[in-house]
Amino acid sequence: MADQDRFARALVALARGLGRIGRERARAGDVTPQQAETLELIAEHGALSTSMLATLLGIDPSTASRNLSGLERSSLIARQKGSEDGRQTDVRLTPRGRRTAQSVGSSTNSAFGLLLDKIPRNERTRVVEALEVLARALEATK
């Protein structure tokens, strides 16, 4: 039980810290944290359908649609009928959206670089390997 409690406390502290970094990176692009994540996913994957974006974000498609509406009003994304399925809408970054995604990504890399610098060099490999194991475990819970 002690290991489980220690693990839970560590995860809560990690989630809070990552949330703080997420809010800071979003400020770099003048968007919400969820919008920042949305822009980064579109930049990473290219054109995405609303339903695929919702799946990647782990949110309901109606929530994704509302999120995209805000990004569209800010001229960060453009929606158009899907090339393969006319019932589907593909979401793409506008030039402004690409710049914002790059700004958010740079802010993230910088924040994570500073965090890595705080980990003693001789422990970095072990920490990265543990994070990769945790990430795989989280992916398996989907």
Short mmCIF file of C-alpha atoms in Angstrom, two decimals:
data_model
loop_
_atom_site.label_atom_id
_atom_site.label_comp_id
_atom_site.label_asym_id
_atom_site.label_seq_id
_atom_site.Cartn_x
_atom_site.Cartn_y
_atom_site.Cartn_z
CA MET A 1 0.00 0.00 0.00
CA ALA A 2 2.88 2.38 0.72
CA ASP A 3 4.13 2.02 -2.89
CA GLN A 4 0.64 2.71 -4.23
CA ASP A 5 0.28 5.83 -2.05
CA ARG A 6 3.72 7.07 -3.03
CA PHE A 7 2.94 6.41 -6.71
CA ALA A 8 -0.39 8.27 -6.43
CA ARG A 9 1.22 11.28 -4.74
CA ALA A 10 3.96 11.40 -7.37
CA LEU A 11 1.43 11.22 -10.21
CA VAL A 12 -0.71 13.98 -8.69
CA ALA A 13 2.37 16.21 -8.33
CA LEU A 14 3.39 15.37 -11.91
CA ALA A 15 -0.09 16.13 -13.24
CA ARG A 16 -0.13 19.50 -11.46
CA GLY A 17 3.31 20.38 -12.80
CA LEU A 18 2.42 19.36 -16.34
CA GLY A 19 -0.84 21.32 -16.06
CA ARG A 20 1.14 24.40 -15.10
CA ILE A 21 3.49 23.90 -18.06
CA GLY A 22 0.44 23.37 -20.30
CA ARG A 23 -1.07 26.66 -19.19
CA GLU A 24 2.25 28.46 -19.75
CA ARG A 25 2.70 26.98 -23.22
CA ALA A 26 -0.85 27.96 -24.14
CA ARG A 27 -0.13 31.54 -23.10
CA ALA A 28 2.78 31.52 -25.57
CA GLY A 29 0.22 31.09 -28.34
CA ASP A 30 -2.55 33.13 -26.69
CA VAL A 31 -4.86 30.09 -26.70
CA THR A 32 -6.36 27.79 -24.08
CA PRO A 33 -4.41 24.65 -23.06
CA GLN A 34 -6.87 22.43 -24.98
CA GLN A 35 -6.59 24.65 -28.05
CA ALA A 36 -2.79 24.50 -27.79
CA GLU A 37 -2.94 20.70 -27.72
CA THR A 38 -5.36 20.73 -30.66
CA LEU A 39 -3.06 22.93 -32.74
CA GLU A 40 -0.06 20.73 -31.94
CA LEU A 41 -1.96 17.57 -32.96
CA ILE A 42 -3.06 19.11 -36.26
CA ALA A 43 0.50 20.30 -36.91
CA GLU A 44 1.80 16.80 -36.13
CA HIS A 45 -0.78 14.84 -38.15
CA GLY A 46 -1.77 17.26 -40.90
CA ALA A 47 -5.44 17.46 -41.85
CA LEU A 48 -7.66 15.63 -39.37
CA SER A 49 -11.36 14.95 -39.16
CA THR A 50 -13.20 16.33 -36.13
CA SER A 51 -13.93 12.79 -34.93
CA MET A 52 -10.28 11.72 -35.21
CA LEU A 53 -9.19 14.86 -33.39
CA ALA A 54 -11.72 14.12 -30.63
CA THR A 55 -10.33 10.60 -30.32
CA LEU A 56 -6.73 11.85 -30.12
CA LEU A 57 -7.71 14.43 -27.50
CA GLY A 58 -9.83 11.94 -25.57
CA ILE A 59 -12.89 14.19 -25.67
CA ASP A 60 -16.42 14.03 -27.05
CA PRO A 61 -16.79 15.07 -30.74
CA SER A 62 -19.20 17.88 -29.76
CA THR A 63 -16.58 19.27 -27.36
CA ALA A 64 -13.96 19.04 -30.11
CA SER A 65 -16.31 20.86 -32.48
CA ARG A 66 -16.80 23.72 -30.00
CA ASN A 67 -13.04 23.89 -29.46
CA LEU A 68 -12.52 24.06 -33.22
CA SER A 69 -15.13 26.81 -33.57
CA GLY A 70 -13.04 29.05 -31.31
CA LEU A 71 -9.90 28.27 -33.29
CA GLU A 72 -11.74 28.97 -36.53
CA ARG A 73 -13.02 32.34 -35.24
CA SER A 74 -9.40 33.19 -34.38
CA SER A 75 -8.34 32.23 -37.93
CA LEU A 76 -6.03 29.49 -36.60
CA ILE A 77 -7.73 26.61 -38.44
CA ALA A 78 -9.85 26.16 -41.55
CA ARG A 79 -12.44 23.45 -42.05
CA GLN A 80 -13.35 21.95 -45.40
CA LYS A 81 -15.24 18.94 -46.69
CA GLY A 82 -13.20 15.76 -46.52
CA SER A 83 -11.51 14.63 -49.69
CA GLU A 84 -12.43 10.97 -49.13
CA ASP A 85 -15.86 11.41 -47.53
CA GLY A 86 -17.99 14.46 -48.27
CA ARG A 87 -19.84 14.00 -44.97
CA GLN A 88 -16.61 14.43 -43.08
CA THR A 89 -14.95 17.76 -42.31
CA ASP A 90 -11.17 18.00 -42.39
CA VAL A 91 -9.41 20.50 -40.16
CA ARG A 92 -6.21 22.20 -41.32
CA LEU A 93 -3.99 24.87 -39.83
CA THR A 94 -3.98 28.29 -41.42
CA PRO A 95 -0.61 30.08 -41.76
CA ARG A 96 -1.43 31.89 -38.51
CA GLY A 97 -2.33 28.54 -36.91
CA ARG A 98 1.02 27.07 -37.98
CA ARG A 99 2.87 30.01 -36.40
CA THR A 100 0.86 29.62 -33.19
CA ALA A 101 1.48 25.85 -33.09
CA GLN A 102 5.21 26.49 -33.57
CA SER A 103 5.19 29.05 -30.77
CA VAL A 104 3.37 26.66 -28.45
CA GLY A 105 5.74 23.83 -29.42
CA SER A 106 8.81 25.98 -28.79
CA SER A 107 7.45 26.99 -25.41
CA THR A 108 6.84 23.32 -24.54
CA ASN A 109 10.32 22.24 -25.63
CA SER A 110 11.86 25.07 -23.65
CA ALA A 111 9.87 24.26 -20.50
CA PHE A 112 10.67 20.55 -20.73
CA GLY A 113 14.34 21.32 -21.41
CA LEU A 114 14.49 23.37 -18.21
CA LEU A 115 12.83 20.51 -16.35
CA LEU A 116 15.31 17.98 -17.75
CA ASP A 117 18.18 20.23 -16.64
CA LYS A 118 16.94 19.89 -13.04
CA ILE A 119 17.32 16.10 -13.16
CA PRO A 120 20.85 14.93 -12.28
CA ARG A 121 22.65 13.73 -15.44
CA ASN A 122 23.30 10.27 -14.02
CA GLU A 123 19.52 9.77 -13.45
CA ARG A 124 18.17 11.12 -16.75
CA THR A 125 18.20 7.83 -18.67
CA ARG A 126 16.39 6.05 -15.84
CA VAL A 127 13.80 8.83 -15.58
CA VAL A 128 13.16 8.88 -19.34
CA GLU A 129 12.80 5.10 -19.44
CA ALA A 130 10.34 5.20 -16.51
CA LEU A 131 8.31 7.91 -18.28
CA GLU A 132 8.21 5.81 -21.45
CA VAL A 133 6.89 2.84 -19.45
CA LEU A 134 4.27 5.08 -17.84
CA ALA A 135 3.28 6.53 -21.24
CA ARG A 136 2.80 3.03 -22.67
CA ALA A 137 0.71 2.06 -19.63
CA LEU A 138 -1.47 5.14 -20.13
CA GLU A 139 -1.88 4.37 -23.84
CA ALA A 140 -2.98 0.84 -22.95
CA THR A 141 -5.82 2.23 -20.78
CA LYS A 142 -7.56 3.85 -23.76
#
